[in-house]
XYZ file of C-alpha atoms in Angstrom:
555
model
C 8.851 -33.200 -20.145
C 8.811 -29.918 -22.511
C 7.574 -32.489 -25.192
C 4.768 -33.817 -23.034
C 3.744 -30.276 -21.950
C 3.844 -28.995 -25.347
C 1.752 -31.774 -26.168
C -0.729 -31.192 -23.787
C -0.696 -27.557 -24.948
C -1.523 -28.145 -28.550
C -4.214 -31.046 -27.885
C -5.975 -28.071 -25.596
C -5.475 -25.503 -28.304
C -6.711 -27.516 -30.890
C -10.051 -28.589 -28.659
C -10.293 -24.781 -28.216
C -9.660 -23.733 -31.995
C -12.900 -24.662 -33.728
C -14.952 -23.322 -31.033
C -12.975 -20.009 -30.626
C -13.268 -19.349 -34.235
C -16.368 -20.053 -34.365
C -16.861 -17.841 -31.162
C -14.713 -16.011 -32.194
C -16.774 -14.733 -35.826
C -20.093 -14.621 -34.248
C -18.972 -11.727 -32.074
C -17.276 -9.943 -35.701
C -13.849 -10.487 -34.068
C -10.984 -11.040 -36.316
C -7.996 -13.795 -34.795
C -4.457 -14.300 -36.814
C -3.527 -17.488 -37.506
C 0.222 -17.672 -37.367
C 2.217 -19.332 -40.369
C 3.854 -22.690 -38.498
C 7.511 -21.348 -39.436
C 7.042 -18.395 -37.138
C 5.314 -20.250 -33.877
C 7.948 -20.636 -31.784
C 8.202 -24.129 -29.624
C 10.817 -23.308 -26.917
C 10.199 -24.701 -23.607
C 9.831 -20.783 -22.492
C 7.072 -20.420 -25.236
C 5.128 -23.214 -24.585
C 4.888 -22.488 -20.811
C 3.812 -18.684 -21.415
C 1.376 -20.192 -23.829
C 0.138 -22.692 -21.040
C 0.152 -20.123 -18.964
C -2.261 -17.603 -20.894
C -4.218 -20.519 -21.775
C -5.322 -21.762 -18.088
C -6.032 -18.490 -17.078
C -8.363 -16.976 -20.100
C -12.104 -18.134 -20.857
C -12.217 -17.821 -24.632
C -15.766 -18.224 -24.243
C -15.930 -14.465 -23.046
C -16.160 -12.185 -25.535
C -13.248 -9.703 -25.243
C -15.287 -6.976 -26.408
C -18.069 -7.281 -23.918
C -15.814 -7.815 -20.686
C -11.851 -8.558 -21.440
C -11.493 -9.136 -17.848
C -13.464 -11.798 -17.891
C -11.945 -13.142 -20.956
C -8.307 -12.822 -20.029
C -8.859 -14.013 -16.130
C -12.063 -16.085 -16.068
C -10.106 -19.099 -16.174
C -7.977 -18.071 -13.072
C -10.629 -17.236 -11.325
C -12.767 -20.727 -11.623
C -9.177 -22.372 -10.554
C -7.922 -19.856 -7.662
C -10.158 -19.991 -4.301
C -9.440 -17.276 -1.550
C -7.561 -18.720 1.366
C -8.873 -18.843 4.345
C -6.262 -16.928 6.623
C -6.760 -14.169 3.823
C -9.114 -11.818 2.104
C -7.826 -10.737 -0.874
C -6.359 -13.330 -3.413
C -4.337 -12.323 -6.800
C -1.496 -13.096 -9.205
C 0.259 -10.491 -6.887
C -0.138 -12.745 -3.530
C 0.994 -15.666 -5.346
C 4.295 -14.007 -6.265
C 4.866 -12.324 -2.855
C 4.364 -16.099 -1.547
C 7.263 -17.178 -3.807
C 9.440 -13.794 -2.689
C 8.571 -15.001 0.492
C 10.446 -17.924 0.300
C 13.559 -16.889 -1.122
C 13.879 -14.111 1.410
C 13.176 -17.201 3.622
C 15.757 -18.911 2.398
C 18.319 -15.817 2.426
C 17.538 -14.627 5.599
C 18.462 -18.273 7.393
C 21.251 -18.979 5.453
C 24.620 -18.225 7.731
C 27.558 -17.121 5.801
C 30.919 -15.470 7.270
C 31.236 -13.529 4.050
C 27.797 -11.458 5.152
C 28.283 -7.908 5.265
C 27.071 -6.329 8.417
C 23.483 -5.427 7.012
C 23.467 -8.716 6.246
C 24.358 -10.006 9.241
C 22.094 -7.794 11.829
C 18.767 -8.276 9.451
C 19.362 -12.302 9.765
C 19.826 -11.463 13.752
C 16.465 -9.809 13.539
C 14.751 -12.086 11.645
C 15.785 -14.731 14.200
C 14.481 -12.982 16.868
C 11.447 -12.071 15.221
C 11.140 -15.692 14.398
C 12.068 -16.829 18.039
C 8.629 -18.040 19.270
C 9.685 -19.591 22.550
C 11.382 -16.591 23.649
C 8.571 -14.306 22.440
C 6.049 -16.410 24.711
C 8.081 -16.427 27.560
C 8.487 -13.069 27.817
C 4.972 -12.236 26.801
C 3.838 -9.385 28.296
C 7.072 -7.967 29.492
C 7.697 -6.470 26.313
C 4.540 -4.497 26.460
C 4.619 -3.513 29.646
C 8.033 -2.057 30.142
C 6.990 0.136 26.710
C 3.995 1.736 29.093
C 6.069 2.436 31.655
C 8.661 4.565 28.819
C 5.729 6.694 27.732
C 4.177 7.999 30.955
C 1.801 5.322 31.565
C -1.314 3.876 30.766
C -4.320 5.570 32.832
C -6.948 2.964 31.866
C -4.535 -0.170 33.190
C -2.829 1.746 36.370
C -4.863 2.349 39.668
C -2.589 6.138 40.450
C -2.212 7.477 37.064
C -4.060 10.762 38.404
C -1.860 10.719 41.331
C 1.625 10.200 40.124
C 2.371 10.442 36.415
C -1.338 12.588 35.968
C 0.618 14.969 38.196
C 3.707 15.584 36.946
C 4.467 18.113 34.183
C 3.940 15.999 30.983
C 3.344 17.852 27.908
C 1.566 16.572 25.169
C 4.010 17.936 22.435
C 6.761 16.264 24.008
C 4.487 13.136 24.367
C 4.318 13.036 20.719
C 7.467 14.183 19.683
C 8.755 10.715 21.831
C 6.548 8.642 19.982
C 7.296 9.774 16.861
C 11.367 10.145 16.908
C 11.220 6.804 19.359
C 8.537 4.569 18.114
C 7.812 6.350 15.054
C 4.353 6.548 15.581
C 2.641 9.351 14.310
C -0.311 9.941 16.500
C -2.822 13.483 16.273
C 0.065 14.994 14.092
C 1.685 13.623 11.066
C 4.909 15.099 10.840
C 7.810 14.308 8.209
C 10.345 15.679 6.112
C 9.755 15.381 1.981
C 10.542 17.335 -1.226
C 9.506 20.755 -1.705
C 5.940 20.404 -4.088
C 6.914 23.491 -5.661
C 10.556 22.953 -4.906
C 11.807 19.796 -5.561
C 15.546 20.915 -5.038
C 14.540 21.235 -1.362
C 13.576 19.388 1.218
C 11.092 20.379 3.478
C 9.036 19.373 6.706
C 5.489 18.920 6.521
C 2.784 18.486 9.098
C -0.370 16.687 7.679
C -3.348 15.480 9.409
C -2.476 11.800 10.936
C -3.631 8.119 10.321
C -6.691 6.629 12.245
C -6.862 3.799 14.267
C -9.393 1.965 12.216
C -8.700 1.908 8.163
C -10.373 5.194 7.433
C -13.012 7.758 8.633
C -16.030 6.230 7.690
C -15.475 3.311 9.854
C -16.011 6.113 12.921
C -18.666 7.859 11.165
C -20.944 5.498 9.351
C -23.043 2.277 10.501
C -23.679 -1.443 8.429
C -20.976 -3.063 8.114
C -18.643 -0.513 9.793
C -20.084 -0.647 13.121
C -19.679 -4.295 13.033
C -16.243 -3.603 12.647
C -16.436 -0.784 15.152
C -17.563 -2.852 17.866
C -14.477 -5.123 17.328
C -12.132 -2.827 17.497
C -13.621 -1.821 20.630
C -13.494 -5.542 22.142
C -9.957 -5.470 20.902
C -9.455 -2.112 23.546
C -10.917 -3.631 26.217
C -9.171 -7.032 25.772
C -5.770 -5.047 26.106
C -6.667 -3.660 28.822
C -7.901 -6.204 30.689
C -4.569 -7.862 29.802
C -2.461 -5.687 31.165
C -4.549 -5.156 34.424
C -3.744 -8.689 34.976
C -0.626 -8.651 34.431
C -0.286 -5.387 36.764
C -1.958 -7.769 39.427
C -4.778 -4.717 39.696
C -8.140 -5.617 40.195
C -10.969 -5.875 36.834
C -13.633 -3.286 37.072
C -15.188 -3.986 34.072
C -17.721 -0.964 34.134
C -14.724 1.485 34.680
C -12.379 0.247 31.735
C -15.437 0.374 29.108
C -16.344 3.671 30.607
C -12.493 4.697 29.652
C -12.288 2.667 26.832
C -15.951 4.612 25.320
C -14.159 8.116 25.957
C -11.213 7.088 23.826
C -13.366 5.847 21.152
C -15.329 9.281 20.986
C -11.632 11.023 21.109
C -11.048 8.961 18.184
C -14.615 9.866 16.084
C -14.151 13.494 16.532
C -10.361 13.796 15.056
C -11.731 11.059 12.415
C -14.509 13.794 11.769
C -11.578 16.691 11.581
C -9.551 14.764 9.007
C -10.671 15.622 5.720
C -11.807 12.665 3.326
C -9.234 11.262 0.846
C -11.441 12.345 -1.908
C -10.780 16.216 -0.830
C -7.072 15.827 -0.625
C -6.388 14.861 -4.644
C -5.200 18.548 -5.238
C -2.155 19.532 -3.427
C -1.855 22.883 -4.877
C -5.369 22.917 -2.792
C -3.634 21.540 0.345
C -0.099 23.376 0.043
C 0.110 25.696 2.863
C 3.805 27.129 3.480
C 4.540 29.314 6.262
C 7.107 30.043 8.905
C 7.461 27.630 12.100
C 6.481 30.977 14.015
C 3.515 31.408 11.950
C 2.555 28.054 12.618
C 2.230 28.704 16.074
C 0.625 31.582 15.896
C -2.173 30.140 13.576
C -2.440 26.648 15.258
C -1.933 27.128 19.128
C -4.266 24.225 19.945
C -4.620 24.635 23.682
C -0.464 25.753 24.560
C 1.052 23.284 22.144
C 4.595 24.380 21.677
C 5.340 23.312 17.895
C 9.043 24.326 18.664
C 9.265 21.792 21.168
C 7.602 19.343 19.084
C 9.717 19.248 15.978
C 12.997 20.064 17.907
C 12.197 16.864 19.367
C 11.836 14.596 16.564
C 14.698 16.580 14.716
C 17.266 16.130 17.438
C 17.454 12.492 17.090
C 19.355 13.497 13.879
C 20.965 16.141 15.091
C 18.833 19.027 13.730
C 18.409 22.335 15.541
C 15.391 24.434 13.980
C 14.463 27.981 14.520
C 11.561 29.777 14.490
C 11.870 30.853 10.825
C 12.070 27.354 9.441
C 9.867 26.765 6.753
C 6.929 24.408 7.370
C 4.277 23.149 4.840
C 1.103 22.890 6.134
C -1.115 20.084 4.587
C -3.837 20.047 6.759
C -5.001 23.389 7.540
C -8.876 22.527 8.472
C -8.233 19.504 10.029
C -5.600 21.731 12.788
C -8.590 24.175 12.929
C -10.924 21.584 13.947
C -8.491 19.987 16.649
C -7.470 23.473 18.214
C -11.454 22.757 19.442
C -11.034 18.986 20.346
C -8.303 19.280 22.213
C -9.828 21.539 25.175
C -12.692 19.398 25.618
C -10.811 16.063 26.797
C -8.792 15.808 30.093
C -5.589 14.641 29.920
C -6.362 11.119 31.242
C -8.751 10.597 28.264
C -5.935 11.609 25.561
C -3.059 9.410 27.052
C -5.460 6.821 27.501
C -5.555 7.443 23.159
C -2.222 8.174 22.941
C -0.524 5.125 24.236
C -3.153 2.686 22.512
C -2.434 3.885 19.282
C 1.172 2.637 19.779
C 0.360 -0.436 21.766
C -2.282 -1.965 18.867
C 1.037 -1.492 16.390
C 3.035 -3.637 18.458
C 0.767 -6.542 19.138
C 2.490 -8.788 15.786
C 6.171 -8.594 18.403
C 4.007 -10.007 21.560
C 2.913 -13.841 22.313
C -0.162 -15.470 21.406
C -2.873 -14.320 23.607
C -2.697 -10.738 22.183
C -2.626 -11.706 19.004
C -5.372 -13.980 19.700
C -7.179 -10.931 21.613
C -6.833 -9.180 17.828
C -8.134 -11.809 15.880
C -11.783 -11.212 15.503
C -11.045 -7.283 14.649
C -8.950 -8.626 12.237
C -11.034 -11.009 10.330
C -11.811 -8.434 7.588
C -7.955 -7.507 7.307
C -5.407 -8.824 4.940
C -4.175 -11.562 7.160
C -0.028 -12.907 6.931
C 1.468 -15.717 7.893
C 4.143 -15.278 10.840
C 6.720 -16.105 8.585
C 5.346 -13.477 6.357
C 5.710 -10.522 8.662
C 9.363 -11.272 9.374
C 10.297 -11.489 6.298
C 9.045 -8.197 5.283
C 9.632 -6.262 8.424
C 13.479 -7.073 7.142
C 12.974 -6.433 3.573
C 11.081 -4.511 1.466
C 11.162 -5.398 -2.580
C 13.559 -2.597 -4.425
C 13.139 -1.941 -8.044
C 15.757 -0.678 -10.030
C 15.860 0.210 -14.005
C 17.913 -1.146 -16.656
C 19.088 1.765 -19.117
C 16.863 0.549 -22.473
C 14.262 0.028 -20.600
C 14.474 3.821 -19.455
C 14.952 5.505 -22.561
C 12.109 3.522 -24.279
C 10.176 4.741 -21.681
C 11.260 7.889 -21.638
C 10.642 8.348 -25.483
C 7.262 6.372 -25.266
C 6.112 8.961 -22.784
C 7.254 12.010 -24.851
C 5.089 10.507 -27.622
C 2.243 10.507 -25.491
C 2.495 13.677 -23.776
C 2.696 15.109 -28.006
C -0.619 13.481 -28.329
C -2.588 15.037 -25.303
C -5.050 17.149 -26.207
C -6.032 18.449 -22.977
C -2.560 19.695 -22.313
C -0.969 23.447 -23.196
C 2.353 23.544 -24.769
C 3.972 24.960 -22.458
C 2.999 22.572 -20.321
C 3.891 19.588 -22.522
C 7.521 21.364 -23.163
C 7.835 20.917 -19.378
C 6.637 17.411 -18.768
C 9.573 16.812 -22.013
C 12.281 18.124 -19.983
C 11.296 16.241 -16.286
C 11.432 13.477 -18.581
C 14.642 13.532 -20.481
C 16.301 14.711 -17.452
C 15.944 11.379 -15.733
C 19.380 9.860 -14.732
C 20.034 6.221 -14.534
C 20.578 4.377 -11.338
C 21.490 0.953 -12.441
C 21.519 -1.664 -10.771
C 22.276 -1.192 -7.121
C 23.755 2.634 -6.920
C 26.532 3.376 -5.537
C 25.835 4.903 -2.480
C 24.416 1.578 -0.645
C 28.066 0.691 -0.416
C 29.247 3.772 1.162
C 29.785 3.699 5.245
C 28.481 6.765 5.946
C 24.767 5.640 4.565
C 22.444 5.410 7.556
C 19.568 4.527 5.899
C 17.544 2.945 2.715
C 14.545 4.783 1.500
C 12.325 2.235 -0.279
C 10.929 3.334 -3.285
C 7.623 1.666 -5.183
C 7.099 0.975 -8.741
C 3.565 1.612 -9.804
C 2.523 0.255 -13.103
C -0.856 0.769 -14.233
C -2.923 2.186 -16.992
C -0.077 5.029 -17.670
C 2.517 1.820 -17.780
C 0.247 0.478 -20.505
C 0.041 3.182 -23.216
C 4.293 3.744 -22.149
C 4.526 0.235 -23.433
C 2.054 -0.400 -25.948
C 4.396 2.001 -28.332
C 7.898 0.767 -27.870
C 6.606 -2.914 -27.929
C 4.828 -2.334 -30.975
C 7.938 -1.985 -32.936
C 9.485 -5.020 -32.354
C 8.134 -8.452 -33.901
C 8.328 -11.780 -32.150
C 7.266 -15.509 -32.529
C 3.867 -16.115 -31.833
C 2.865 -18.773 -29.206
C 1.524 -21.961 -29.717
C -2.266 -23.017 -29.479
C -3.578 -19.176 -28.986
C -5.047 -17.954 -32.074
C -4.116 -14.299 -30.956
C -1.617 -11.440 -33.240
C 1.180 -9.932 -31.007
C -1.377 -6.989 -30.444
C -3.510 -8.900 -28.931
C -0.989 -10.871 -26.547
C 0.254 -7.810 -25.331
C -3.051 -6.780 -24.044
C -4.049 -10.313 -22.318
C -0.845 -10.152 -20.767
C -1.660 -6.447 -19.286
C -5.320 -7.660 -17.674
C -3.760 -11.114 -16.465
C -0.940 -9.084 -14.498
C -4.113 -8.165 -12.501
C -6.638 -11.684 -11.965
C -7.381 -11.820 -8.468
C -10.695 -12.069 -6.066
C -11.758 -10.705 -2.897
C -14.118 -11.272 0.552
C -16.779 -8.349 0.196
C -15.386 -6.874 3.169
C -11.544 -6.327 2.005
C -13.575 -4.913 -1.006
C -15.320 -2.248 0.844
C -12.263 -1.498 3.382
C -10.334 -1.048 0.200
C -12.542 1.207 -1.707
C -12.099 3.514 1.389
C -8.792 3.460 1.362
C -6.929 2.373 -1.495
C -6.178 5.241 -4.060
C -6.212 2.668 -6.430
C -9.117 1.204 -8.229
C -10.190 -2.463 -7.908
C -8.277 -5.197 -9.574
C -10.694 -5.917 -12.175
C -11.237 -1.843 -13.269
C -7.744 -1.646 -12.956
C -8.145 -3.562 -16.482
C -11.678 -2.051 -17.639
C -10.997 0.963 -17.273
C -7.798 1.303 -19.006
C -8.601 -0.689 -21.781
C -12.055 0.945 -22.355
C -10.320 4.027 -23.240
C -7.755 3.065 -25.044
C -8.348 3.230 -28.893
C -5.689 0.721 -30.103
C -7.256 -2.284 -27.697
C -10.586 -1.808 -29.318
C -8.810 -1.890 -32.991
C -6.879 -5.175 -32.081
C -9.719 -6.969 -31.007
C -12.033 -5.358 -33.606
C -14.737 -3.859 -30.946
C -17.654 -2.134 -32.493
C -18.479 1.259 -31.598
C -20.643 1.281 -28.481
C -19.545 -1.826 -27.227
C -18.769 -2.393 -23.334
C -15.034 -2.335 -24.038
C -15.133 0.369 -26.632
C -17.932 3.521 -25.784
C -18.464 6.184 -27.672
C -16.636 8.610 -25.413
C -13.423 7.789 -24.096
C -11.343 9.706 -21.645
C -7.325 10.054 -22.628
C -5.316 10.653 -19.582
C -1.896 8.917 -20.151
């Protein structure tokens, strides 16, 4: 089979070879042909050459758009599914995680640790369908009752729980240390920005119902996907009215429903846009718990109470000198005015829906089905999907080379920054050499006492490039069969294909609102447009689209 498909490889290079030279010159590019002793013709090679080969258009010129060039041909073969909205190498390799963990997580074995053994018992009951439907809104309802009640779906709310002394820091302390769900306040415990020795808590303004503030604030497309979201209210509602055997007055629960939704637009208009919070040493606010509740009262909110409450779940006792970073200093300001103007009905009417949308994925059908047209825009998952990684989130850990090229590759850099002081760059040296090795799994996810993982992400982007254009410079491989390309080149085809992938229009705009990271496709432009040693491998003229006059160096 590795003869056939090696086969097929070179017939398809060779159809391609005349026309990308020839291409190729007309644009004043420059290709290395590869002496036959040094292609190599391993099974490996001549799939990675495949590979490369199906997802490229050669017929792009690299120097006018090289995302085009490297991806056009994954593109014209890759169609969007249906149940989704975004579509990219990425999905197709969380698919294929998805199926080992699949496979892991329903595999029995009496030689499971513990972990093991209670995240396969959770996956089954995630995965227990029957069970989930025949419960169906028991779930939901019995978590209303635990948090004081839902005024909008109980006919005595004013009368009983309305009545009794429920405050709303202890409200949202419980939903917090309980359900962490971080509703009004965003509260949680992190390194010390100017600190790092120490951690710290830290209040910050919290996340909205709907992706970001614009989709409260602005109209198009947005109120299209405002109006859903307030169908989706309403259809809870109504649901658990039913369910509560009270009677549907239609005109009261929209009336309700319309009050939250204003509650919601005015703390969306108190957060401040992401585009204002790039600066922490802008944002950095440290004072004393004390202070804080001298500067922030908002209408006889005891902050004490508050973070005692989520802190005592670990066993945590703070006083009224404990340090507190403050992230969101105007946004507090602006709710200290919010706050007074809503009765308390209105705000646990918000309070509770903000945790009752989140758990819609653990209830049957129907209120799933109730969330499907607010949804349509979203990144959609299969069932199996969200299981898998409510269990398990992907950990990334470093193999010791690997460190120490980077390590050196980014000391290189940081010598070549000209926009950086040297005291500066004698700092960034040191954070860098003093990285220690974790390899492998560390040694602490054995130990009994650990009560928790923290997950931590790997981003690799256009500072992962210029780390690892220098270290793989220096070594010299085999070139591949049927691509007409030096090692210099490869490496940078391999960069932009890490990143072919489409989208709907409106995961696009939700994204651009709320993803600090750029679009797949200027993931790639952007990177390699300012990046002098692309333009020399591929031979780009000054001025072209892939190679401007002014470039900005950042990495």
């Amino acid at each position: 089979m590795s003869c056939a498909l090696a086969g097929l490889v070179v017939l398809y290079a060779s159809s391609l070879k005349e026309y990308s030279f020839r291409n190729g010159h007309s644009k004043g590019l420059q290709y290395h042909v590869a002496p036959d002793s040094s292609v190599c013709t391993t099974p490996d090679c001549v799939t990675a050459a495949a590979r490369l080969l199906q997802n490229m258009d050669p017929s792009v010129d690299p120097c006018q758009n090289f995302y085009q060039y490297a991806c056009g041909g994954w593109l014209e073969r890759h169609v969007i599914p249906e149940t989704s909205s975004l579509h990219s190498v990425f999905n197709i390799l969380r698919d294929e995680l998805e199926i080992v963990l699949k496979g892991i997580l329903e595999t029995e074995s009496e030689r499971d640790r513990q972990a093991f053994k209670k995240a396969k018992m959770l996956y089954r009951s995630c995965m227990n369908e029957s069970v989930i439907e025949q419960r169906d809104s028991q779930p939901l309802l019995k978590l209303i009752d635990s948090i004081g009640d839902w005024p909008v779906a109980s006919e005595d709310w004013n009368s009983t729980a309305g009545t009794e002394d429920t405050r709303l820091d202890e409200t949202l302390a419980t939903l917090n240390a309980h359900y962490n769900k971080k509703v009004l306040l965003e509260m949680f415990v992190w390194p010390d920005d100017r600190d790092s020795s120490r951690h710290i808590i830290h209040i910050d303004q919290p996340s909205l119902g709907m992706p970001s503030r614009d989709y409260y604030l602005n109209d198009g497309n947005y109120k299209k996907v405002r109006e859903a979201y307030l169908q989706f209210m309403v259809s809870m509602v109504k649901i658990a009215r039913e369910d509560r055997n009270l009677t549907q007055d239609d005109e009261h629960v929209w009336d309700e429903v319309k009050q939250v939704m204003e509650l919601e637009r005015e703390i969306a208009n108190a957060t401040s846009p992401a585009e204002e919070r790039n600066d922490i040493t802008v944002l950095y606010n440290k004072m004393t718990l004390r202070e804080l509740q001298d500067t922030f009262g908002l209408d006889g909110f005891n902050w004490t109470r508050y973070i005692q409450g989520i802190m005592e779940s670990v066993s945590i006792v703070v006083n009224p000198e404990e340090l507190i970073v403050v992230y969101c200093s105007p946004y507090l300001d602006k709710l200290n005015n919010i706050l007074p103007r809503y009765d308390r009905r209105t705000v646990q009417n918000y309070l509770v829906w903000m945790l009752l949308m989140e758990r819609v994925s653990s209830l049957s059908r129907r209120f799933k089905d109730v969330r499907a047209h607010y949804r349509k825009v979203s990144h959609a998952h299969t069932y199996v999907y969200a299981c898998v990684f409510y269990l398990l989130n992907p950990l990334f850990f470093q193999v010791g080379e690997l460190i120490r090229k980077i390590q050196e590759a980014f000391v290189e850099t940081v010598e070549e920054l000209n926009w950086m002081d040297d005291q500066s760059k004698e700092k960034a040296r040191e954070k860098a050499m003093a990285i220690s090795e974790q390899i492998g799994y560390p040694d602490y996810i054995l130990q009994e006492e650990t009560q928790k993982l923290d997950q931590e992400y790997t981003h690799v982007g256009a500072g992962g490039m210029h780390c690892f254009w220098s270290p793989c410079r220096k070594r010299e491989e085999s070139y591949l069969p049927g691509l007409d390309l030096d090692h210099k080149q490869l490496f940078f085809l391999n960069f932009a294909q890490v990143w072919c992938g489409a989208c709907r229009p409106e995961y696009a705009i939700q994204s651009i609102k709320t993803d600090p990271h750029s679009p797949l496709e200027y993931r790639v432009l952007g990177s390699l447009q300012n990046f002098e040693a692309f333009s020399e491998a591929f031979h780009c003229q000054r001025g072209a689209p892939m190679n401007p006059e002014e470039k900005c160096r950042v990495w």
